[in-house]
Coordinates of C-alpha atoms in Angstrom, one line a residue:
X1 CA -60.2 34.6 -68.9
X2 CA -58.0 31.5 -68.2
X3 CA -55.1 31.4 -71.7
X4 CA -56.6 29.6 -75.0
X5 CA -55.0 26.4 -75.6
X6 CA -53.4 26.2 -79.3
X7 CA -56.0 23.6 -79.4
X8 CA -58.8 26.2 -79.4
X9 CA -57.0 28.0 -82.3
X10 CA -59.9 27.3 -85.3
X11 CA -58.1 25.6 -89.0
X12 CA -57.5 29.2 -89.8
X13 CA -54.3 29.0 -88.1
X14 CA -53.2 26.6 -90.8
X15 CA -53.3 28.7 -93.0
X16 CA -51.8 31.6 -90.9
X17 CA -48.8 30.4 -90.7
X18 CA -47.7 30.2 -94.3
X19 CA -46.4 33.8 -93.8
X20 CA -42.3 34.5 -94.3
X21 CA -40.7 36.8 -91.8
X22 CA -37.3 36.9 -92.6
X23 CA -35.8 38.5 -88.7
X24 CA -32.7 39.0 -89.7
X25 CA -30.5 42.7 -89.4
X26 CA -29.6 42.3 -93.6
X27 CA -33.8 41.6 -94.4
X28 CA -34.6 44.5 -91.9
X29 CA -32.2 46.8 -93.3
X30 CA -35.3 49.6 -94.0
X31 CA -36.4 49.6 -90.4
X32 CA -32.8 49.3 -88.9
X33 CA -32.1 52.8 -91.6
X34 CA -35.8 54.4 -90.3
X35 CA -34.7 53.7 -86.7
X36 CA -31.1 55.4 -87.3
X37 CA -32.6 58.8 -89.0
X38 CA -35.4 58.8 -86.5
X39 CA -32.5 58.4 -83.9
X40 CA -31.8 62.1 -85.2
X41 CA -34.4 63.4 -83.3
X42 CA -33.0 62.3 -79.9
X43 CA -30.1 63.0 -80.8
X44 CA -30.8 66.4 -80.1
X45 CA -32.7 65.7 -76.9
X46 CA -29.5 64.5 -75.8
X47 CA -27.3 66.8 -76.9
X48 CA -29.6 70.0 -75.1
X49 CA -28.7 67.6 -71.6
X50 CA -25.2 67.1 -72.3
X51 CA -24.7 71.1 -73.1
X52 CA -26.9 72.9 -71.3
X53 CA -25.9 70.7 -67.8
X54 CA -22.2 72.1 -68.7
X55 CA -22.9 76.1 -68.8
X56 CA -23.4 75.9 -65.2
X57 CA -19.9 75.1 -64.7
X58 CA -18.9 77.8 -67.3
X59 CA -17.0 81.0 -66.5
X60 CA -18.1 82.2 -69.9
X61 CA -21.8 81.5 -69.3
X62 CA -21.4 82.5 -66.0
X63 CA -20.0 86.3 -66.5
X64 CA -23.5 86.8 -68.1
X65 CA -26.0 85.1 -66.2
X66 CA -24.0 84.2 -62.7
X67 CA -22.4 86.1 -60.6
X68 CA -18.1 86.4 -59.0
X69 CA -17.8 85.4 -55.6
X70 CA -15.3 87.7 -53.1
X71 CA -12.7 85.0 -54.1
X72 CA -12.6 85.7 -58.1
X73 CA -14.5 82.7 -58.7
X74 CA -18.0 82.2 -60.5
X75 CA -20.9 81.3 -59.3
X76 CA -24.5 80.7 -60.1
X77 CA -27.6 81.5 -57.6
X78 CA -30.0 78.7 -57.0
X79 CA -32.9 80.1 -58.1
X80 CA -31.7 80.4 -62.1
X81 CA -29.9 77.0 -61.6
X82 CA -33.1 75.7 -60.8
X83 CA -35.1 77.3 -63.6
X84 CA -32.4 76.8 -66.4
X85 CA -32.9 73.2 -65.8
X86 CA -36.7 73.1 -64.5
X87 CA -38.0 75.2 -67.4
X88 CA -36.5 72.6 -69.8
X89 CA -38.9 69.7 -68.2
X90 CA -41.8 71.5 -67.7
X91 CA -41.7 72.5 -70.9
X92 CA -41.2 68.8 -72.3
X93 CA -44.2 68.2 -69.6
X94 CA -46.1 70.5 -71.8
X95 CA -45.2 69.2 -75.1
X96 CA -45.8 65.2 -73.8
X97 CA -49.3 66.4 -72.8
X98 CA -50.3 67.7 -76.5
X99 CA -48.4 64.6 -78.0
X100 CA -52.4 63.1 -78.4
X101 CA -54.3 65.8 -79.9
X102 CA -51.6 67.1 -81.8
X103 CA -50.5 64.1 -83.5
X104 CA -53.8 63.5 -84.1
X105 CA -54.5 66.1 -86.1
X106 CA -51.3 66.7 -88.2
X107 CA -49.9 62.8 -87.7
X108 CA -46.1 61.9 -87.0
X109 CA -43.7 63.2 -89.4
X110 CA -45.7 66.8 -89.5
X111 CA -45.6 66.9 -86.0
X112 CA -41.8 66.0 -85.3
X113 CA -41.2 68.9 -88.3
X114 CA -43.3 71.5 -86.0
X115 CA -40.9 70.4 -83.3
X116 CA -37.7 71.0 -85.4
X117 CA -39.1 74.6 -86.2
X118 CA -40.0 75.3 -82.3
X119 CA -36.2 74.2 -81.6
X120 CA -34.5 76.2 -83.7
X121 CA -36.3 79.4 -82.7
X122 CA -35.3 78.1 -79.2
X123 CA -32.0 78.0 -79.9
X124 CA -31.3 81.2 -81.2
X125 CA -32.7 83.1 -78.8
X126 CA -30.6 81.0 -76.5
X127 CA -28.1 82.4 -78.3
X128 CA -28.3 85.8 -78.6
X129 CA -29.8 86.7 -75.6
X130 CA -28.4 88.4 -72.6
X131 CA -32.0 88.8 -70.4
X132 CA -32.9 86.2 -67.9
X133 CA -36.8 86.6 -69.3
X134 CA -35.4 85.4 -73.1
X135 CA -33.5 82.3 -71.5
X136 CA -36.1 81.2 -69.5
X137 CA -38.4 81.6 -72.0
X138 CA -36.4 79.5 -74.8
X139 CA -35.6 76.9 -72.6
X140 CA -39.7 76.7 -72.1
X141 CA -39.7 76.3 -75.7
X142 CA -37.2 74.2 -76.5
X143 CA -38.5 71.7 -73.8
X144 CA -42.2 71.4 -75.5
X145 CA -40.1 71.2 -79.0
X146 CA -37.9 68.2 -77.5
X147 CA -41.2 66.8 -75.5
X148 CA -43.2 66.6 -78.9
X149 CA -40.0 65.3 -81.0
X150 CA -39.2 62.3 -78.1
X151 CA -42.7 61.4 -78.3
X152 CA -43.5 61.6 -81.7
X153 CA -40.4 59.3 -82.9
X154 CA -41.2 57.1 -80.4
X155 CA -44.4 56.4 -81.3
X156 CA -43.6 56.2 -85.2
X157 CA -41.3 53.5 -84.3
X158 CA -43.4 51.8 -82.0
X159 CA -46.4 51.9 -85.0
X160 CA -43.6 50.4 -87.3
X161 CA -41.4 48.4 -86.2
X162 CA -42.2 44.7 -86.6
X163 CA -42.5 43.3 -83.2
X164 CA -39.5 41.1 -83.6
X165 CA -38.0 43.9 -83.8
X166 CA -39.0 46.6 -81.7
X167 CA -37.0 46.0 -78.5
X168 CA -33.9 46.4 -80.8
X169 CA -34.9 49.3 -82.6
X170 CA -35.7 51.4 -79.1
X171 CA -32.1 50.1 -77.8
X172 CA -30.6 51.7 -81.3
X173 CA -32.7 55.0 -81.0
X174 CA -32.4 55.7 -77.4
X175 CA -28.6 54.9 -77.9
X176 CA -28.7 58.5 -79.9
X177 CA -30.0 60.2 -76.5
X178 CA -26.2 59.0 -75.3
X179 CA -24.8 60.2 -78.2
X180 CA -25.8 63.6 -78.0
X181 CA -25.6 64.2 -74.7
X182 CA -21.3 62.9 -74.8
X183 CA -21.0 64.8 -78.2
X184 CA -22.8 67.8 -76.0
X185 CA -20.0 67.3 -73.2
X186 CA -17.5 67.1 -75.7
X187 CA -18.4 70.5 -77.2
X188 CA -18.6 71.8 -73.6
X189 CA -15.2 70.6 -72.3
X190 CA -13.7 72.1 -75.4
X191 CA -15.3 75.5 -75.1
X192 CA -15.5 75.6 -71.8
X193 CA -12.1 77.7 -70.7
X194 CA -13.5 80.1 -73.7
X195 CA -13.6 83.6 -71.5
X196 CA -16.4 84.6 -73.3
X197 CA -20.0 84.2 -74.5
X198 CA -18.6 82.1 -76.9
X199 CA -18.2 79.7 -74.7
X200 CA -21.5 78.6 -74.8
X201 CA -23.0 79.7 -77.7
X202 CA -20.5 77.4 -80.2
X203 CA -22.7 74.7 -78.4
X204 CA -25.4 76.5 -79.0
X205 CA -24.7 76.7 -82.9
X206 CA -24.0 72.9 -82.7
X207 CA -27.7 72.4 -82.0
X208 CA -28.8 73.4 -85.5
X209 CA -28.1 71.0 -87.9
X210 CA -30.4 68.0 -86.2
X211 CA -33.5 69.8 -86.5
X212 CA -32.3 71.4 -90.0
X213 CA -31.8 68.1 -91.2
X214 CA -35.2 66.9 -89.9
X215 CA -37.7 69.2 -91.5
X216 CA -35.9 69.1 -94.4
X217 CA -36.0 65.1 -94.6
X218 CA -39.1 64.1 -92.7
X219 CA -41.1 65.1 -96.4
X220 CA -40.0 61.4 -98.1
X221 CA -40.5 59.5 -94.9
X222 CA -43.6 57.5 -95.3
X223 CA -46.2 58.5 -92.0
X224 CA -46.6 55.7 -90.1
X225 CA -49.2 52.8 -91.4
X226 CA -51.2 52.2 -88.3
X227 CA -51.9 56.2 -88.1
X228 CA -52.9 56.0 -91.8
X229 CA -55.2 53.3 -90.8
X230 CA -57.0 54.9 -88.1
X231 CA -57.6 58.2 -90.5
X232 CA -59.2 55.9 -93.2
X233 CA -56.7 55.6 -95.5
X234 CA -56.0 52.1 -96.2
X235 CA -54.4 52.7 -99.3
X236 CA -51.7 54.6 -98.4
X237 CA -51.2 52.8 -95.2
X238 CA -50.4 49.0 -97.0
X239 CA -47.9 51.3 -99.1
X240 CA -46.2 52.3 -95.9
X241 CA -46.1 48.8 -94.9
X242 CA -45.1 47.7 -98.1
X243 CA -42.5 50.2 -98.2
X244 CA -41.2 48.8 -94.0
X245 CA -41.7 45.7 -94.9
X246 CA -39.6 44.9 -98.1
X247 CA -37.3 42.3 -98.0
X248 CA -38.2 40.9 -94.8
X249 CA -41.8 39.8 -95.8
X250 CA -43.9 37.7 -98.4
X251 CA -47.2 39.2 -99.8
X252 CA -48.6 36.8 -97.3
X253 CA -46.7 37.9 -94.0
X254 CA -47.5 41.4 -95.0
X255 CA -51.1 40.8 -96.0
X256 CA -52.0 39.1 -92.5
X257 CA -50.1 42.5 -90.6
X258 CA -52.2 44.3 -92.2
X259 CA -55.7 42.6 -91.8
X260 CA -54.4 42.7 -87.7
X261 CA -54.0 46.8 -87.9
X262 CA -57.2 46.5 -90.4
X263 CA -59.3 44.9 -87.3
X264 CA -57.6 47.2 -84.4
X265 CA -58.5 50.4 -86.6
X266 CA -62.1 48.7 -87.5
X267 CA -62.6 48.7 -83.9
X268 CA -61.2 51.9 -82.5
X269 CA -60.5 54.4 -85.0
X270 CA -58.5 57.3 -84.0
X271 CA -60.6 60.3 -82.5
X272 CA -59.1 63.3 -84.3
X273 CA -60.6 66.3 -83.0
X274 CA -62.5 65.5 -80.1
X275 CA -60.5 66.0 -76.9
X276 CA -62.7 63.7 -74.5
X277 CA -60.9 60.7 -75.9
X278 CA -58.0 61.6 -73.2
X279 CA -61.0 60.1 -71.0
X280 CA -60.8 56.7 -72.5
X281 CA -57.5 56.5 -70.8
X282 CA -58.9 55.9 -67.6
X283 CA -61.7 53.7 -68.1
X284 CA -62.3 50.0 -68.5
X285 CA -59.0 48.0 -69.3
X286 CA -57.4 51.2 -70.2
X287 CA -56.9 52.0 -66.7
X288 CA -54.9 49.1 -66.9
X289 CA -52.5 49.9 -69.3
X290 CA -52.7 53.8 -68.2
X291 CA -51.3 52.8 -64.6
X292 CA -48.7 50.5 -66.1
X293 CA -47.4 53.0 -69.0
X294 CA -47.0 55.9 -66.2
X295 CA -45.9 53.9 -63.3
X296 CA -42.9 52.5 -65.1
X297 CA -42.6 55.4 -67.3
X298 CA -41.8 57.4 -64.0
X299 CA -39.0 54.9 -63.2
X300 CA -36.6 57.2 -64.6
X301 CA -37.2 60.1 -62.3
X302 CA -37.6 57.5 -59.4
X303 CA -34.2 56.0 -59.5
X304 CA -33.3 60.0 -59.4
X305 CA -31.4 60.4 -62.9
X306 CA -32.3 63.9 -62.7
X307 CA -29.8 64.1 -59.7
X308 CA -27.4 62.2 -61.7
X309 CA -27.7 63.7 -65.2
X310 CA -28.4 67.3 -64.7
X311 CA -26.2 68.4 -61.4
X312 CA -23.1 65.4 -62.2
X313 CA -20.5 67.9 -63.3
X314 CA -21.5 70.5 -60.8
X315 CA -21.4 67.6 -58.1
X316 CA -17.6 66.0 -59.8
X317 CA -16.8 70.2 -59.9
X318 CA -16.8 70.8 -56.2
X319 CA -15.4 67.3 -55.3
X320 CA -12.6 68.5 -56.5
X321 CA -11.4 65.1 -58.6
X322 CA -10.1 66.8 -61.6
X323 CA -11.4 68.3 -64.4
X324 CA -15.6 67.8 -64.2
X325 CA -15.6 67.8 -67.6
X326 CA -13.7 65.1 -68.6
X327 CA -15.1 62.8 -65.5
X328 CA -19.1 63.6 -67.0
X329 CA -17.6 62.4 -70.5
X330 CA -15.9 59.2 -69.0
X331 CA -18.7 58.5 -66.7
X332 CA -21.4 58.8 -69.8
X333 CA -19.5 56.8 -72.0
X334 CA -19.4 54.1 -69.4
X335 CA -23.6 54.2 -70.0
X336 CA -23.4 54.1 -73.5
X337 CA -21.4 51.1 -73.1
X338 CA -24.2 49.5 -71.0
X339 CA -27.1 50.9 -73.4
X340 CA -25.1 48.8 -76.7
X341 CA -24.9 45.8 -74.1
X342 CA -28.7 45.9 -74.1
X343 CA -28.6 45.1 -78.2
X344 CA -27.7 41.8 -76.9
X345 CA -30.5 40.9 -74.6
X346 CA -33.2 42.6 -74.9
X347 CA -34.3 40.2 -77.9
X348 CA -33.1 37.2 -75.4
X349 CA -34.6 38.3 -72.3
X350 CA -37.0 40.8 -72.6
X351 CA -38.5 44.0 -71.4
X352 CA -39.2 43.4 -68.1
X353 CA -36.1 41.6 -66.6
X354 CA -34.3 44.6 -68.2
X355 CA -36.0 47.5 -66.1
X356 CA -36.1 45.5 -62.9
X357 CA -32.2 44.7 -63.1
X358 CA -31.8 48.7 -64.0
X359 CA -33.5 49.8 -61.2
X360 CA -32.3 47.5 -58.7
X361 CA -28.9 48.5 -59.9
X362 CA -29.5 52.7 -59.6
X363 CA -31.1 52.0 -56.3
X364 CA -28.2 50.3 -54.7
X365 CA -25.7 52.9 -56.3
X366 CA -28.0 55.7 -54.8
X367 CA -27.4 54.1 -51.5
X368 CA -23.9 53.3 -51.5
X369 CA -22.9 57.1 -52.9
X370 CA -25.3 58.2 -49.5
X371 CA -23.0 55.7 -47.3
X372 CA -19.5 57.6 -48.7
X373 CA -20.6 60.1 -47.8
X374 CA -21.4 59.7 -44.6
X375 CA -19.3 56.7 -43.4
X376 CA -16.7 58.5 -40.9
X377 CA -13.3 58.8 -41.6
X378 CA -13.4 59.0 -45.1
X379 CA -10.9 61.7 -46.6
X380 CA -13.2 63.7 -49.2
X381 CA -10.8 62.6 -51.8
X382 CA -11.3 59.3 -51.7
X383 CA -15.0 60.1 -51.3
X384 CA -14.3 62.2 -54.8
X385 CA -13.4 58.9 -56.3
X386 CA -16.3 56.7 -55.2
X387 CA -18.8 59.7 -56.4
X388 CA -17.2 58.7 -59.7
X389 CA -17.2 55.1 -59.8
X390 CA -20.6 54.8 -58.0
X391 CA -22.0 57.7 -60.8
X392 CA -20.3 55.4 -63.9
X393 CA -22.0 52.4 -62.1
X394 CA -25.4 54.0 -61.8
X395 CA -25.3 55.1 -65.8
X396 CA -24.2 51.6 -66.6
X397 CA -27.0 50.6 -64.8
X398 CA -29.5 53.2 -66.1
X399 CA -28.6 52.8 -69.5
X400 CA -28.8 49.1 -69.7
X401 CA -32.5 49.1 -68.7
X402 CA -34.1 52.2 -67.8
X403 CA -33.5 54.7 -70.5
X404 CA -34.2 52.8 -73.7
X405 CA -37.2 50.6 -72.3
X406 CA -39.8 52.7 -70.1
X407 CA -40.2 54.2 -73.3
X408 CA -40.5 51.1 -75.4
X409 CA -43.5 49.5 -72.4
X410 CA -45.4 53.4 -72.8
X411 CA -45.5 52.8 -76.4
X412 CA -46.8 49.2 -76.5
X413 CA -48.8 48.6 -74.1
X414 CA -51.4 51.3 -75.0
X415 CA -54.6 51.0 -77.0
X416 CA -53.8 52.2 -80.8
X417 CA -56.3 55.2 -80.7
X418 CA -54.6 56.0 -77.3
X419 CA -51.5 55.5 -77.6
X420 CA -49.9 58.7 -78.4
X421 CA -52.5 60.0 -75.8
X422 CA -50.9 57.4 -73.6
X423 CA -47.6 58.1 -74.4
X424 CA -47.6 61.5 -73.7
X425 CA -49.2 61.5 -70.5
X426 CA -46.5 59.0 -69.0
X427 CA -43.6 61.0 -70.4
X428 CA -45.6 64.0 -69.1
X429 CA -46.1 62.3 -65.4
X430 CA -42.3 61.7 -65.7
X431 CA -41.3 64.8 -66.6
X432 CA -42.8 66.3 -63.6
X433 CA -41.4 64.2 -61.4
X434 CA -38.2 65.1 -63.1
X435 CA -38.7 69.0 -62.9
X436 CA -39.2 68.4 -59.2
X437 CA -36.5 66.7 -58.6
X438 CA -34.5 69.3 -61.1
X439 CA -35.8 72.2 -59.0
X440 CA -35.4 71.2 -55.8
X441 CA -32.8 69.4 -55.8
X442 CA -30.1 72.6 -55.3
X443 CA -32.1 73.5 -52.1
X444 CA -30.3 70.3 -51.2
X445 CA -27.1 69.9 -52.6
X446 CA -26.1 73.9 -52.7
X447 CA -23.6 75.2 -49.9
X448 CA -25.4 78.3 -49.7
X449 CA -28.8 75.7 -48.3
X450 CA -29.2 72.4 -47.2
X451 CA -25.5 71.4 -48.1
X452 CA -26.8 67.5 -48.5
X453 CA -24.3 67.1 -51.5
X454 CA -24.4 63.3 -52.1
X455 CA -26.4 62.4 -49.3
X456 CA -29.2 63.1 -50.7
X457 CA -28.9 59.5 -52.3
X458 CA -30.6 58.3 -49.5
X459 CA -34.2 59.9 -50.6
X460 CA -33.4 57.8 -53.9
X461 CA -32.8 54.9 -52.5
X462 CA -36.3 54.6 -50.8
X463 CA -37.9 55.6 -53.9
X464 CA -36.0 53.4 -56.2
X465 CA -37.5 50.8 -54.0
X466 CA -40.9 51.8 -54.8
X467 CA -40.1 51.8 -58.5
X468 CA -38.7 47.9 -58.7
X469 CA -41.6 46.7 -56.7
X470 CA -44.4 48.4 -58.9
X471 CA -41.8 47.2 -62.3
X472 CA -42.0 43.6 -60.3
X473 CA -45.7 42.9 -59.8
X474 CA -47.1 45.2 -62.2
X475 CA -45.4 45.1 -65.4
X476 CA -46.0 42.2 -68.1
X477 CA -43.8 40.7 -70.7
X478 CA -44.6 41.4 -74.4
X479 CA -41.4 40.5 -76.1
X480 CA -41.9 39.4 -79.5
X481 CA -45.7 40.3 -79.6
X482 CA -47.6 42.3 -82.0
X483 CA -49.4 45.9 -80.4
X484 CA -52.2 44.3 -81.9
X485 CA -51.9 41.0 -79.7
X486 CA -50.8 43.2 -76.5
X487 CA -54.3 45.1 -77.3
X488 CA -56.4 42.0 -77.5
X489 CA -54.4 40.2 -74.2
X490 CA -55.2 43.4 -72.3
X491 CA -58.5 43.4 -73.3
X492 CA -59.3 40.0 -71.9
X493 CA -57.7 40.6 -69.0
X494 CA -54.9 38.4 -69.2
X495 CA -52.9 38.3 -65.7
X496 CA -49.6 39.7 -65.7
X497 CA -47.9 36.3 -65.9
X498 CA -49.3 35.1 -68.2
X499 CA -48.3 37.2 -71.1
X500 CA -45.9 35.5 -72.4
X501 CA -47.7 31.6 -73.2
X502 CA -51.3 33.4 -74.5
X503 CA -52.8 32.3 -77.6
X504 CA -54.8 35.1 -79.6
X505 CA -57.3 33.8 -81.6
X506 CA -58.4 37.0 -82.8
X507 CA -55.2 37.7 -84.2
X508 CA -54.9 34.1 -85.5
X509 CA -58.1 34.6 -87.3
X510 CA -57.0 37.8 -89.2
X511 CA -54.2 36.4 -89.9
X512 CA -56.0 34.2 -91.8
X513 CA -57.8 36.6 -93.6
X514 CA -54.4 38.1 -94.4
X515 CA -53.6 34.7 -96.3
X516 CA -56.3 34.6 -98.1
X517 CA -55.8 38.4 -99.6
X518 CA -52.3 37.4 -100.9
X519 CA -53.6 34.7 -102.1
X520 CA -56.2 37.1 -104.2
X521 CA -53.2 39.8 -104.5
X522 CA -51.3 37.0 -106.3
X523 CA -54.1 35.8 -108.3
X524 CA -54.8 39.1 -109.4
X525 CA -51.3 39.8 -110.8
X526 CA -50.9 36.7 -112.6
X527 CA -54.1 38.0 -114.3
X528 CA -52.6 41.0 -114.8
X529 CA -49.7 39.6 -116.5
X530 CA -51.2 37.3 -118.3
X531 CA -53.8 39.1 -121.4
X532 CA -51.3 40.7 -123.3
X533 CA -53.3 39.6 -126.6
X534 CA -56.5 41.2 -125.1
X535 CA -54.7 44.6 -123.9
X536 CA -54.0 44.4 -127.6
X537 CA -57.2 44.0 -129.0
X538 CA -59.1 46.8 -126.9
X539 CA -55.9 48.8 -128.3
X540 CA -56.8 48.1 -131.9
X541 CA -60.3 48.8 -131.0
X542 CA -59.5 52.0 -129.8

């Protein structure tokens, strides 16, 4: 269907566009504060990758579960290097895949409170255990519990966020993954010559109070309108809106969001105990979206951040360029950096130009850190010092528009009764991709096997091409755009480019309607204000 002209747009539009959205940060103050406590949740995510990717580099942690070479030095075996860090994604692979039907059933805030429980329990027997069955079995755990809690704040934000500002809000609440995972290094660098099992567990300890303050919190934040919607509760869903919404919108402005969620949820109401709707996700123009949401939400694992993130201080450790440590703090700051540099464009330019320019950037830093490794003549400390420039490079790169956004496009794109469905099967796809690359990745780097080290940059520089070229021709621009008018433009089967100049008249006529209620809410509370002498005279009938 060629793009409607705003000709075509009927003399409800007129009236449409007597709505006030205030888009400033002071008017939006309730969704910038929802976005900064739901940022606890990932928080913790990152914090579990900044800590845990440490203990392997830990004599403490290593007296108990690795093993002291002939030298006097410790050492971990491959195989529980690869399952201390594998277990951890396939068990966020398992928890991505139950995002759907879970959420369906006990909605957003319920379910990230589940998760909070789960992680805790996975923590302490972290703690306390000294059997290689407990560990593995609590990372498991605590990988479904940080699967369900990624997904789950996701999507609440995606369901409530205006769409003026929903690129910013996922560049705040990603920003917490960094956060976590340099306050995890921190923790790590300053326990870390601790000749004991404290050495890891004070890390350990630090885990508790995110997920603590989560279950006990999540109680008095409203669930998230759209879900409410789709479980036939209208009521309570305009009060969640109301309550999102206040300051930054007139009755009218609120009134036509909600007659848009009112026709989504008319039209494809939230299964909420039948399974087979994970089906829908591959028919019609769902397949559409469903290719999209997984392709780029792979992008991560395709640039190889695994590589980066989980094996950078063992890789900074044996280059022998100082203390590991303090180069994985440096070198993750320098992503943070480019992750607040995002708060700055992504309202400007947009999705899309964002995760191209990201993966373009981790491809050629993938490429160049093979090179250094192989050029000859190359002393292997000055090779040491490229691996850490080309590594603060690639999480520049990375952070400015990979991590935040493939996340933001896997939320947004989807139908509204798919899209935790949705959701969780791209952050499932991705996860396996990551546990691959997590698990068979030492085969590669290890001395005791392939003994690639940083040559095995090469691989991800072939598959970072992949990744831009599918993020190139596949991936549409939706900046600024309600879910609901990304749900009726996939539906007509808008091409890719032109996304960003459609007209929805659907949207334009429930927008309309939207005016019209405020204009009935208003009248209706004028009346309400107005019969004082008649409130008294059914009083005195009384």
């Amino acid at each position: 269907m060629p793009p409607a002209r705003a000709t075509d747009v009927p003399e409800m539009e007129e009236v449409s566009t007597q709505g006030v959205r205030d888009t400033s940060l002071r008017a939006n103050w309730r969704i910038i504060a929802v976005t900064l406590y739901i940022g606890i949740s990932l928080f913790e995510y990152g914090f579990d990758k900044g800590a845990i990717a440490g203990f392997q580099a830990m004599p403490g942690f290593l007296q108990v579960f690795g093993y002291q070479s002939s030298s006097g030095t410790w050492n971990i075996q491959s195989t529980p290097q690869q399952i201390i860090s594998s277990f951890m994604i396939l068990g966020a692979f398992i928890g991505a895949l139950l995002t759907g039907p879970v959420g369906a059933h006990l909605g957003r805030r319920h379910s990230m409170m589940l998760s909070s429980f789960l992680l805790i329990v996975a923590t302490v027997i972290m703690a306390v255990t000294t059997s290689f069955g407990a560990l593995y079995f609590s990372r498991l755990l605590c990988g479904i519990a940080n699967g369900f809690l990624l997904n789950f704040s996701m999507v609440y934000l995606q369901e409530s966020a205006p769409p003026y500002m929903r690129g910013l809000c996922f560049g705040v609440v990603t920003s917490w993954i960094t956060i976590g995972t340099t306050i995890g290094m921190i923790v790590n660098k300053a326990t870390a010559d601790i000749m004991s099992r404290q050495a890891y567990q004070i890390p350990l300890y630090a885990c508790f109070p995110a997920p603590a303050i989560l279950i006990l919190t999540l109680p008095f934040l409203p669930e998230s309108p759209r879900w409410l919607l789709n479980h036939g509760r209208p009521e309570d869903a305009l009060h969640s809106l109301r309550f999102l919404r206040k300051g930054a919108y007139d009755e009218v402005a609120l009134q036509q969001e909600f007659e848009e969620m009112k026709a989504i949820a008319a039209r494809e109401a939230e299964t909420q105990k039948d399974w087979r709707l994970i089906f829908e996700l591959f028919r019609g123009t769902n397949l559409r979206r469903t290719i999209i949401c997984v392709g780029v939400g792979t992008a991560n694992a395709g640039v190889g951040a695994m590589f980066i993130l989980a094996f950078g201080t063992y890789f900074f450790k044996i280059a022998e360029v100082g203390d590991p440590f303090l180069w994985t703090i440096i070198t993750n700051c320098v992503g943070l950096a480019g992750l607040m540099l995002t708060w700055v464009f992504v309202t400007r330019v947009g999705r899309r130009h964002l995760i191209l320019t990201g993966c373009l950037l981790c491809t050629i830093c993938m490429l160049i850190m093979a090179i250094l490794y192989t050029a000859p003549g190359l002393s292997p400390h000055n090779a040491g010092i490229g691996l850490v420039v080309i590594t603060s490079v690639y999480l520049f790169g990375f952070n400015f528009g990979l991590e935040p956004y493939v996340y933001l496009v896997a939320g947004e794109l989807p139908a509204q009764n798919l899209r935790a469905y949705t959701m969780g099967l791209a952050s499932g796809v991705s996860f396996v991709f990551g546990w691959i690359c997590a698990f068979t990745t030492p085969y590669f780097i290890n001395k005791t096997s392939l003994n690639w080290g940083p040559k095995y940059g090469y691989i991800w520089f072939v598959s970072g091409l992949i990744v831009s070229a599918f993020v190139y021709f596949m991936l549409p621009e939706v900046r600024g755009r309600t879910l609901e008018e990304i749900d009726e433009m996939f539906r007509n089967k808008v091409p890719t480019r032109q996304f960003e100049k459609y007209v929805c008249l659907e949207i334009e006529e429930a927008r309309g309607r939207g005016a019209m209620n405020a204009r009935a809410f208003g009248k209706e509370h004028l009346m309400e204000d107005k019969p004082v002498l008649a409130h008294v005279e059914n009083a005195s009938k009384v």
